XYZ file of N, CA, C and O in Angstrom:
568
model
N -27.219 -123.180 -21.243
C -28.571 -122.603 -22.108
C -29.671 -121.926 -21.086
O -30.457 -122.425 -20.686
N -29.815 -120.388 -21.535
C -30.957 -120.160 -20.114
C -32.092 -119.823 -20.741
O -32.205 -119.204 -21.860
N -33.256 -120.068 -20.181
C -33.832 -119.890 -20.004
C -34.815 -118.741 -19.801
O -33.985 -117.831 -18.523
N -35.987 -118.355 -20.599
C -36.179 -116.620 -20.092
C -36.648 -116.865 -18.653
O -37.484 -118.647 -18.942
N -37.523 -116.029 -18.087
C -38.432 -116.355 -16.848
C -39.993 -116.173 -16.802
O -40.457 -115.548 -17.789
N -40.042 -116.772 -15.633
C -41.316 -117.124 -16.502
C -42.318 -116.564 -15.494
O -42.463 -115.669 -14.276
N -43.454 -115.036 -16.205
C -44.111 -114.672 -15.484
C -45.416 -115.346 -14.733
O -46.157 -115.336 -15.181
N -45.085 -114.996 -13.404
C -46.389 -115.308 -12.629
C -47.413 -114.959 -11.634
O -46.553 -113.117 -11.705
N -48.902 -114.675 -11.657
C -49.312 -113.657 -11.419
C -50.926 -114.498 -10.785
O -51.149 -115.418 -11.212
N -51.680 -113.952 -10.368
C -52.357 -113.678 -9.483
C -53.901 -112.902 -10.662
O -53.616 -112.075 -10.552
N -55.372 -114.154 -10.505
C -55.933 -113.463 -11.759
C -57.198 -112.917 -10.258
O -57.240 -113.996 -9.444
N -57.513 -111.761 -10.420
C -58.894 -111.418 -9.935
C -59.939 -110.863 -10.785
O -59.877 -110.407 -11.536
N -60.647 -111.761 -9.594
C -62.207 -111.167 -10.271
C -63.041 -110.326 -9.936
O -63.163 -110.948 -8.003
N -63.374 -108.533 -10.039
C -64.652 -108.316 -9.087
C -65.237 -108.024 -9.371
O -65.714 -107.350 -10.505
N -66.514 -107.371 -8.278
C -68.170 -107.491 -8.997
C -68.519 -106.311 -7.468
O -68.163 -106.350 -6.425
N -69.666 -105.044 -8.512
C -70.218 -103.988 -7.511
C -70.860 -103.058 -8.228
O -70.545 -103.240 -8.659
N -71.004 -101.973 -7.109
C -71.446 -100.738 -7.601
C -70.709 -99.662 -7.797
O -69.502 -99.455 -7.269
N -71.432 -98.966 -9.036
C -70.635 -97.206 -9.063
C -71.670 -95.973 -9.201
O -72.327 -96.871 -8.276
N -70.746 -95.451 -8.160
C -71.298 -94.068 -7.318
C -72.885 -93.166 -8.410
O -72.689 -93.497 -9.686
N -73.537 -92.908 -7.766
C -74.472 -92.318 -8.661
C -74.428 -91.322 -9.722
O -73.163 -90.835 -9.273
N -74.604 -91.581 -10.777
C -74.476 -90.509 -11.141
C -76.480 -90.054 -11.985
O -76.718 -90.795 -12.811
N -76.587 -88.779 -12.140
C -78.139 -88.922 -12.049
C -79.250 -89.672 -11.872
O -80.373 -89.393 -12.365
N -78.309 -89.662 -10.720
C -79.785 -90.447 -9.178
C -79.775 -91.912 -9.790
O -80.611 -92.671 -9.309
N -78.004 -92.523 -10.884
C -78.901 -93.391 -10.941
C -77.249 -94.580 -10.242
O -76.845 -93.900 -10.906
N -77.179 -95.232 -9.952
C -76.391 -96.267 -9.670
C -76.241 -97.345 -10.456
O -76.973 -97.633 -11.593
N -74.894 -97.855 -11.033
C -74.468 -98.907 -11.606
C -73.879 -99.586 -11.629
O -72.720 -99.463 -10.699
N -73.744 -101.309 -12.044
C -73.004 -102.050 -11.697
C -71.149 -102.102 -11.944
O -71.580 -101.449 -13.455
N -70.247 -102.313 -11.332
C -68.957 -102.420 -12.214
C -68.519 -103.655 -11.693
O -68.515 -104.136 -10.872
N -67.315 -104.176 -12.690
C -67.185 -105.136 -13.004
C -65.147 -104.997 -13.132
O -65.301 -104.017 -14.023
N -64.467 -105.739 -12.927
C -62.759 -105.395 -13.574
C -62.192 -106.782 -13.004
O -63.095 -107.871 -12.654
N -62.299 -106.971 -14.437
C -60.911 -108.983 -14.195
C -59.245 -107.728 -13.858
O -59.099 -107.386 -15.006
N -58.920 -108.403 -13.160
C -57.147 -108.163 -13.257
C -55.912 -109.074 -13.033
O -56.404 -109.929 -12.417
N -54.791 -108.911 -13.675
C -54.008 -109.881 -13.807
C -52.580 -108.267 -12.511
O -52.333 -107.569 -12.600
N -52.174 -109.540 -11.456
C -51.255 -108.675 -10.398
C -49.880 -109.530 -10.399
O -50.102 -111.035 -10.309
N -49.091 -108.803 -10.653
C -47.764 -109.254 -10.270
C -46.855 -108.338 -9.729
O -47.129 -107.722 -8.916
N -45.654 -108.901 -9.523
C -44.214 -108.549 -8.875
C -45.099 -107.994 -8.098
O -44.674 -107.527 -6.744
N -45.935 -108.844 -6.786
C -46.365 -109.518 -5.379
C -45.473 -109.480 -4.300
O -45.499 -109.446 -3.157
N -44.070 -109.936 -4.357
C -43.059 -110.359 -3.571
C -42.548 -109.308 -3.509
O -41.279 -109.330 -3.028
N -42.889 -107.780 -4.464
C -41.867 -106.206 -4.062
C -42.770 -105.643 -2.998
O -43.890 -105.745 -3.145
N -41.745 -104.438 -3.065
C -42.886 -103.392 -2.452
C -43.661 -102.926 -2.988
O -45.086 -102.354 -2.533
N -43.730 -102.268 -3.954
C -43.965 -102.457 -5.019
C -45.295 -103.006 -6.142
O -44.188 -103.565 -6.982
N -46.459 -103.170 -5.808
C -46.735 -104.489 -7.423
C -47.059 -104.310 -8.306
O -47.656 -102.727 -8.423
N -47.446 -104.937 -9.736
C -47.844 -103.764 -10.250
C -49.741 -105.344 -10.608
O -50.041 -106.458 -10.726
N -51.031 -104.292 -11.192
C -52.212 -104.183 -11.930
C -51.518 -104.670 -12.872
O -52.158 -102.909 -13.410
N -52.538 -105.116 -13.817
C -53.170 -105.053 -14.607
C -54.847 -105.156 -14.820
O -54.594 -106.698 -14.213
N -55.528 -103.896 -15.513
C -57.259 -104.788 -15.333
C -57.352 -103.996 -16.364
O -57.274 -103.079 -17.198
N -58.755 -105.048 -16.398
C -60.043 -104.375 -17.880
C -61.264 -103.832 -16.914
O -61.409 -104.850 -16.330
N -61.674 -103.340 -17.045
C -62.534 -103.250 -16.805
C -64.675 -102.522 -17.353
O -64.039 -102.810 -18.326
N -65.417 -103.077 -16.408
C -67.346 -102.258 -17.363
C -67.727 -101.359 -16.584
O -67.513 -102.262 -15.159
N -67.858 -100.528 -16.940
C -69.515 -99.718 -15.779
C -70.565 -99.913 -16.616
O -70.783 -99.084 -18.283
N -71.862 -100.371 -15.948
C -73.118 -100.455 -17.132
C -72.752 -99.108 -17.323
O -72.963 -97.932 -16.428
N -74.416 -98.994 -18.529
C -74.773 -97.783 -18.290
C -75.965 -96.562 -17.991
O -76.642 -97.856 -16.667
N -76.086 -95.938 -18.004
C -77.037 -95.612 -16.798
C -77.834 -94.399 -18.091
O -77.578 -93.706 -18.445
N -79.345 -95.262 -18.175
C -79.730 -94.013 -19.449
C -80.286 -92.789 -19.140
O -80.300 -92.440 -17.802
N -80.165 -92.806 -19.894
C -80.573 -90.345 -19.935
C -82.255 -90.011 -19.824
O -82.704 -90.999 -20.017
N -82.714 -89.640 -17.911
C -83.503 -89.023 -17.800
C -83.772 -87.681 -18.081
O -82.923 -86.766 -18.441
N -84.887 -86.815 -18.110
C -85.046 -85.773 -18.654
C -84.112 -85.045 -17.275
O -84.231 -85.295 -16.231
N -83.721 -83.586 -18.108
C -83.124 -82.994 -17.396
C -81.616 -83.478 -16.293
O -80.984 -82.676 -15.335
N -81.096 -84.307 -16.607
C -80.796 -85.801 -16.118
C -79.050 -86.288 -17.068
O -79.280 -85.825 -18.390
N -78.054 -86.518 -16.243
C -76.766 -86.863 -16.875
C -77.137 -89.018 -16.984
O -77.528 -88.769 -16.343
N -77.093 -88.880 -18.426
C -77.049 -89.843 -18.502
C -75.031 -90.651 -19.467
O -74.593 -90.022 -19.252
N -75.394 -91.895 -19.494
C -73.865 -92.335 -19.583
C -74.262 -93.870 -20.797
O -74.583 -94.509 -19.904
N -72.927 -93.783 -21.495
C -72.769 -95.536 -21.928
C -72.347 -96.345 -21.047
O -71.946 -95.972 -20.372
N -72.074 -97.732 -21.671
C -71.279 -98.262 -20.918
C -69.959 -97.514 -20.737
O -69.204 -97.655 -22.090
N -69.306 -98.219 -19.967
C -67.637 -97.449 -19.938
C -67.189 -99.031 -19.580
O -67.425 -99.601 -19.398
N -66.096 -98.780 -20.578
C -65.204 -99.878 -20.760
C -63.423 -99.053 -20.676
O -63.337 -98.176 -20.860
N -62.886 -100.085 -19.896
C -61.365 -99.520 -19.567
C -60.332 -100.428 -19.148
O -61.195 -102.073 -18.965
N -59.131 -100.106 -20.583
C -58.032 -100.298 -20.080
C -56.969 -100.225 -18.946
O -57.455 -99.190 -18.967
N -56.184 -100.383 -17.730
C -55.193 -99.872 -17.243
C -53.733 -100.705 -16.278
O -53.648 -101.762 -16.321
N -53.519 -99.721 -15.136
C -52.771 -100.662 -14.620
C -52.645 -99.583 -13.035
O -52.382 -98.616 -13.350
N -52.226 -99.679 -12.131
C -52.008 -99.893 -11.094
C -50.639 -100.194 -10.060
O -50.402 -101.441 -10.840
N -49.981 -99.613 -9.948
C -49.069 -99.717 -8.741
C -49.477 -99.600 -7.743
O -49.340 -98.519 -7.171
N -49.335 -100.504 -6.755
C -49.750 -101.054 -5.407
C -49.037 -100.838 -3.892
O -48.317 -102.091 -4.122
N -49.159 -100.461 -3.693
C -48.306 -100.426 -2.225
C -49.240 -101.305 -1.083
O -49.718 -101.128 -0.633
N -48.921 -102.336 -0.579
C -49.509 -103.133 0.080
C -49.049 -102.428 1.867
O -47.560 -102.382 2.208
N -49.983 -102.337 2.773
C -49.350 -102.101 3.843
C -50.427 -103.292 4.944
O -51.380 -102.647 5.643
N -49.339 -104.299 5.544
C -51.121 -105.411 6.156
C -51.862 -105.753 4.732
O -51.682 -106.010 3.839
N -52.839 -105.583 5.737
C -53.671 -106.276 4.806
C -54.636 -105.175 3.996
O -55.089 -105.198 2.827
N -54.077 -103.704 4.304
C -54.161 -102.838 3.639
C -53.411 -102.119 2.508
O -52.559 -102.712 2.072
N -54.225 -101.923 0.919
C -53.714 -101.888 0.007
C -53.730 -99.619 -0.312
O -55.329 -99.730 -0.937
N -52.594 -99.458 -1.200
C -52.931 -98.132 -2.042
C -52.594 -97.906 -3.417
O -51.474 -98.326 -2.901
N -52.813 -96.887 -4.231
C -52.153 -97.061 -5.509
C -52.285 -96.016 -6.398
O -53.256 -95.160 -5.992
N -51.869 -96.311 -7.401
C -52.110 -94.984 -8.156
C -51.838 -95.223 -9.892
O -50.851 -96.793 -9.754
N -52.489 -95.343 -11.005
C -51.927 -95.836 -12.325
C -52.798 -94.932 -13.545
O -53.355 -93.666 -13.278
N -53.191 -95.542 -14.195
C -53.253 -94.922 -15.086
C -54.195 -95.590 -16.096
O -53.918 -96.921 -15.550
N -55.057 -95.034 -16.633
C -56.255 -95.632 -18.071
C -56.914 -95.692 -18.870
O -57.051 -94.051 -18.899
N -57.254 -96.508 -20.111
C -57.602 -95.644 -21.089
C -58.922 -96.253 -21.496
O -58.795 -97.418 -21.357
N -59.603 -95.617 -22.260
C -61.148 -95.544 -21.566
C -61.037 -94.917 -23.693
O -61.449 -94.192 -24.492
N -62.370 -96.144 -24.212
C -62.216 -96.232 -25.994
C -63.808 -94.957 -25.806
O -63.727 -95.270 -25.301
N -62.912 -94.521 -27.348
C -63.822 -93.440 -27.617
C -65.680 -93.905 -27.050
O -66.780 -92.730 -26.830
N -65.401 -95.014 -28.463
C -67.297 -95.542 -27.477
C -67.971 -95.309 -25.911
O -69.088 -95.544 -25.893
N -66.792 -95.054 -25.260
C -66.952 -95.195 -24.178
C -66.923 -94.071 -23.155
O -67.300 -93.481 -22.317
N -66.672 -92.752 -24.198
C -66.854 -91.727 -23.439
C -68.397 -90.538 -23.201
O -69.077 -90.886 -24.211
N -68.505 -89.935 -22.522
C -69.248 -89.438 -22.402
C -69.172 -88.438 -21.559
O -68.760 -87.632 -21.192
N -70.167 -86.860 -20.861
C -69.715 -86.370 -19.438
C -68.773 -86.689 -18.175
O -68.736 -86.553 -17.624
N -69.322 -88.188 -17.890
C -68.580 -88.698 -17.142
C -67.192 -89.384 -16.935
O -66.915 -88.988 -16.034
N -67.074 -89.611 -18.239
C -65.717 -90.044 -18.494
C -65.516 -89.061 -20.003
O -65.421 -89.827 -20.265
N -64.573 -88.385 -20.397
C -65.366 -87.094 -21.084
C -63.796 -87.513 -22.411
O -63.437 -86.385 -22.712
N -62.845 -88.325 -21.306
C -61.261 -88.147 -22.305
C -60.368 -90.186 -22.863
O -60.934 -90.296 -21.516
N -60.001 -90.376 -23.276
C -59.999 -91.600 -23.487
C -58.321 -91.447 -22.152
O -58.254 -92.505 -21.166
N -57.694 -90.328 -21.869
C -56.479 -90.771 -20.541
C -57.081 -89.970 -19.363
O -57.474 -89.278 -19.477
N -57.265 -91.353 -18.354
C -57.570 -90.562 -16.998
C -56.504 -91.705 -16.128
O -55.313 -92.356 -16.580
N -56.977 -90.670 -15.184
C -55.740 -92.395 -13.882
C -56.098 -91.942 -12.976
O -57.996 -92.584 -12.795
N -55.993 -93.218 -12.549
C -57.419 -94.252 -11.627
C -56.284 -94.246 -10.453
O -55.272 -93.961 -10.151
N -56.913 -94.146 -9.155
C -56.502 -94.175 -7.563
C -57.056 -95.651 -6.982
O -58.628 -95.817 -7.618
N -56.754 -96.443 -6.267
C -57.294 -97.363 -5.696
C -57.007 -97.505 -3.821
O -55.622 -96.939 -3.873
N -58.252 -97.953 -3.213
C -57.751 -98.041 -1.881
C -58.491 -99.308 -1.285
O -59.518 -99.286 -1.871
N -57.709 -100.613 -0.666
C -58.590 -101.500 -0.765
C -58.028 -102.048 0.942
O -56.638 -101.520 1.267
N -58.380 -103.239 0.723
C -58.605 -104.240 2.159
C -58.426 -106.090 1.328
O -59.149 -106.221 0.831
N -57.680 -106.663 1.717
C -56.888 -108.159 0.839
C -56.648 -108.966 2.145
O -56.026 -108.808 2.850
N -57.694 -110.178 2.562
C -57.242 -111.359 3.680
C -57.835 -111.776 2.567
O -58.812 -112.523 1.927
N -56.734 -112.792 2.283
C -55.877 -113.794 1.820
C -57.011 -114.198 0.344
O -56.692 -112.898 -0.659
N -57.799 -114.410 -0.610
C -57.842 -114.985 -1.253
C -59.164 -113.650 -2.314
O -59.402 -112.992 -3.040
N -59.588 -113.010 -1.204
C -60.776 -112.176 -1.069
C -60.001 -110.298 -0.697
O -59.375 -110.280 0.158
N -60.907 -109.552 -1.311
C -60.284 -108.229 -1.790
C -61.822 -107.270 -1.634
O -62.500 -107.736 -2.176
N -61.630 -106.608 -1.127
C -62.431 -105.216 -1.359
C -61.793 -103.461 -1.714
O -60.868 -102.761 -0.935
N -62.208 -102.954 -2.704
C -61.423 -102.431 -3.601
C -62.283 -101.013 -3.887
O -62.881 -100.958 -4.576
N -61.330 -99.988 -3.648
C -62.362 -98.701 -4.327
C -61.977 -97.427 -4.732
O -60.367 -97.296 -4.473
N -62.246 -97.663 -5.966
C -61.711 -96.844 -7.314
C -61.952 -95.328 -7.404
O -63.630 -95.281 -7.852
N -60.935 -94.615 -8.216
C -62.096 -93.628 -8.646
C -60.545 -93.426 -10.170
O -59.537 -93.905 -9.773
N -61.468 -93.122 -11.074
C -61.378 -93.451 -12.587
C -61.998 -91.286 -12.927
O -63.144 -91.057 -13.350
N -60.680 -90.973 -13.313
C -61.124 -89.340 -13.929
C -59.824 -89.105 -14.769
O -58.921 -89.427 -14.550
N -60.227 -88.149 -15.264
C -59.076 -87.247 -15.677
C -58.133 -85.627 -15.571
O -57.886 -85.284 -15.725
N -59.155 -86.646 -14.177
C -58.138 -84.831 -13.013
C -58.522 -83.155 -13.904
O -57.818 -83.048 -14.208
N -59.845 -83.396 -14.511
C -60.494 -81.818 -15.328
C -59.692 -81.827 -16.416
O -58.810 -81.066 -17.153
N -58.661 -82.683 -17.125
C -57.473 -82.233 -18.096
C -58.660 -82.191 -19.801
O -57.940 -81.407 -20.408
N -59.252 -82.474 -19.768
C -60.585 -82.392 -20.866
C -61.995 -82.830 -20.635
O -62.261 -83.640 -20.180
N -63.151 -81.775 -21.259
C -64.411 -81.781 -21.198
C -65.384 -82.278 -19.720
O -64.161 -81.245 -18.434
N -66.218 -82.497 -19.894
C -66.817 -81.933 -18.024
C -65.964 -83.018 -17.523
O -65.472 -82.614 -15.932
N -65.968 -84.528 -17.584
C -65.331 -85.471 -16.968
C -65.673 -85.208 -15.178
O -64.883 -85.103 -14.911
N -66.700 -85.701 -15.258
C -67.439 -86.292 -13.787
C -66.519 -87.137 -12.805
O -66.037 -87.233 -11.521
N -65.863 -87.649 -13.523
C -65.097 -88.958 -13.130
C -66.705 -90.224 -12.695
O -67.180 -89.719 -12.676
N -65.308 -91.373 -12.493
C -66.821 -92.788 -12.076
C -66.035 -93.263 -10.066
O -64.351 -92.888 -10.626
N -66.472 -93.396 -9.443
C -65.926 -93.957 -8.179
C -66.933 -95.175 -8.183
O -67.834 -95.134 -8.374
N -66.265 -96.185 -8.227
C -66.923 -97.566 -7.916
C -66.459 -98.489 -6.620
O -64.879 -98.645 -6.106
N -67.466 -99.495 -5.508
C -66.554 -99.803 -4.849
C -66.996 -101.852 -5.186
O -68.215 -101.895 -5.814
N -65.623 -101.784 -5.195
C -66.374 -103.975 -5.675
C -64.900 -104.745 -4.923
O -64.763 -104.447 -4.061
N -66.127 -105.860 -4.511
C -65.626 -107.399 -3.763
C -65.234 -108.121 -4.769
O -65.549 -107.965 -5.844
N -63.706 -108.887 -4.290
C -63.338 -109.917 -5.254
C -62.440 -110.708 -5.298
O -62.604 -110.766 -3.688
N -62.079 -111.306 -5.731
C -61.994 -112.504 -5.377
C -60.446 -113.637 -6.030
O -60.540 -113.021 -8.033
N -59.673 -113.742 -6.206
C -58.638 -114.109 -6.526
C -58.246 -115.591 -6.801
O -58.840 -116.450 -6.143
N -57.450 -115.955 -7.170
C -57.515 -117.218 -8.595
C -55.954 -118.011 -8.330
O -55.305 -117.538 -8.699
C-alpha cells in the first residue's frame, strides 16, 4: 500500500513597519508557511495584517488591512526574490488597497532562522486609487 507524501514546511512569523500613508507609519505582521525549499523555486503561503491609520483632516486614512496570499521565491545564496498574489477582504479595502486582488513582490535576506523581507502589495492600478502598501519585516522561522 502506497502512502501519501508528507508535506513538510517551515513556519515563519514576522513583524515590522509599513510605509507612511497620510504621514503615519503602521505596524505590519505576517505568518507564513514555506514549502518546496529544496527546489529552485519555493512556495510561500502567507497571511498578513497591517494596522489602521486614522484619518486626519485632508489626509488619507485606512482601516486595518488583512490579506492572504502566496509568493514563488528564488533563493540566491542568502538573498531571495519573488512575486505572487494576494486577496484582500472587502472590510480591508480603502484608498491604499482598493480592490480584492493584489500583486505581491518580495525581496529579502535570510540567514539561518532569521530573515529580513521587503514586500510591496498593490493591484498595479487595475482598480481604484490603490496606492499600495510597502512594508519591511524581520522574521524568525520555527
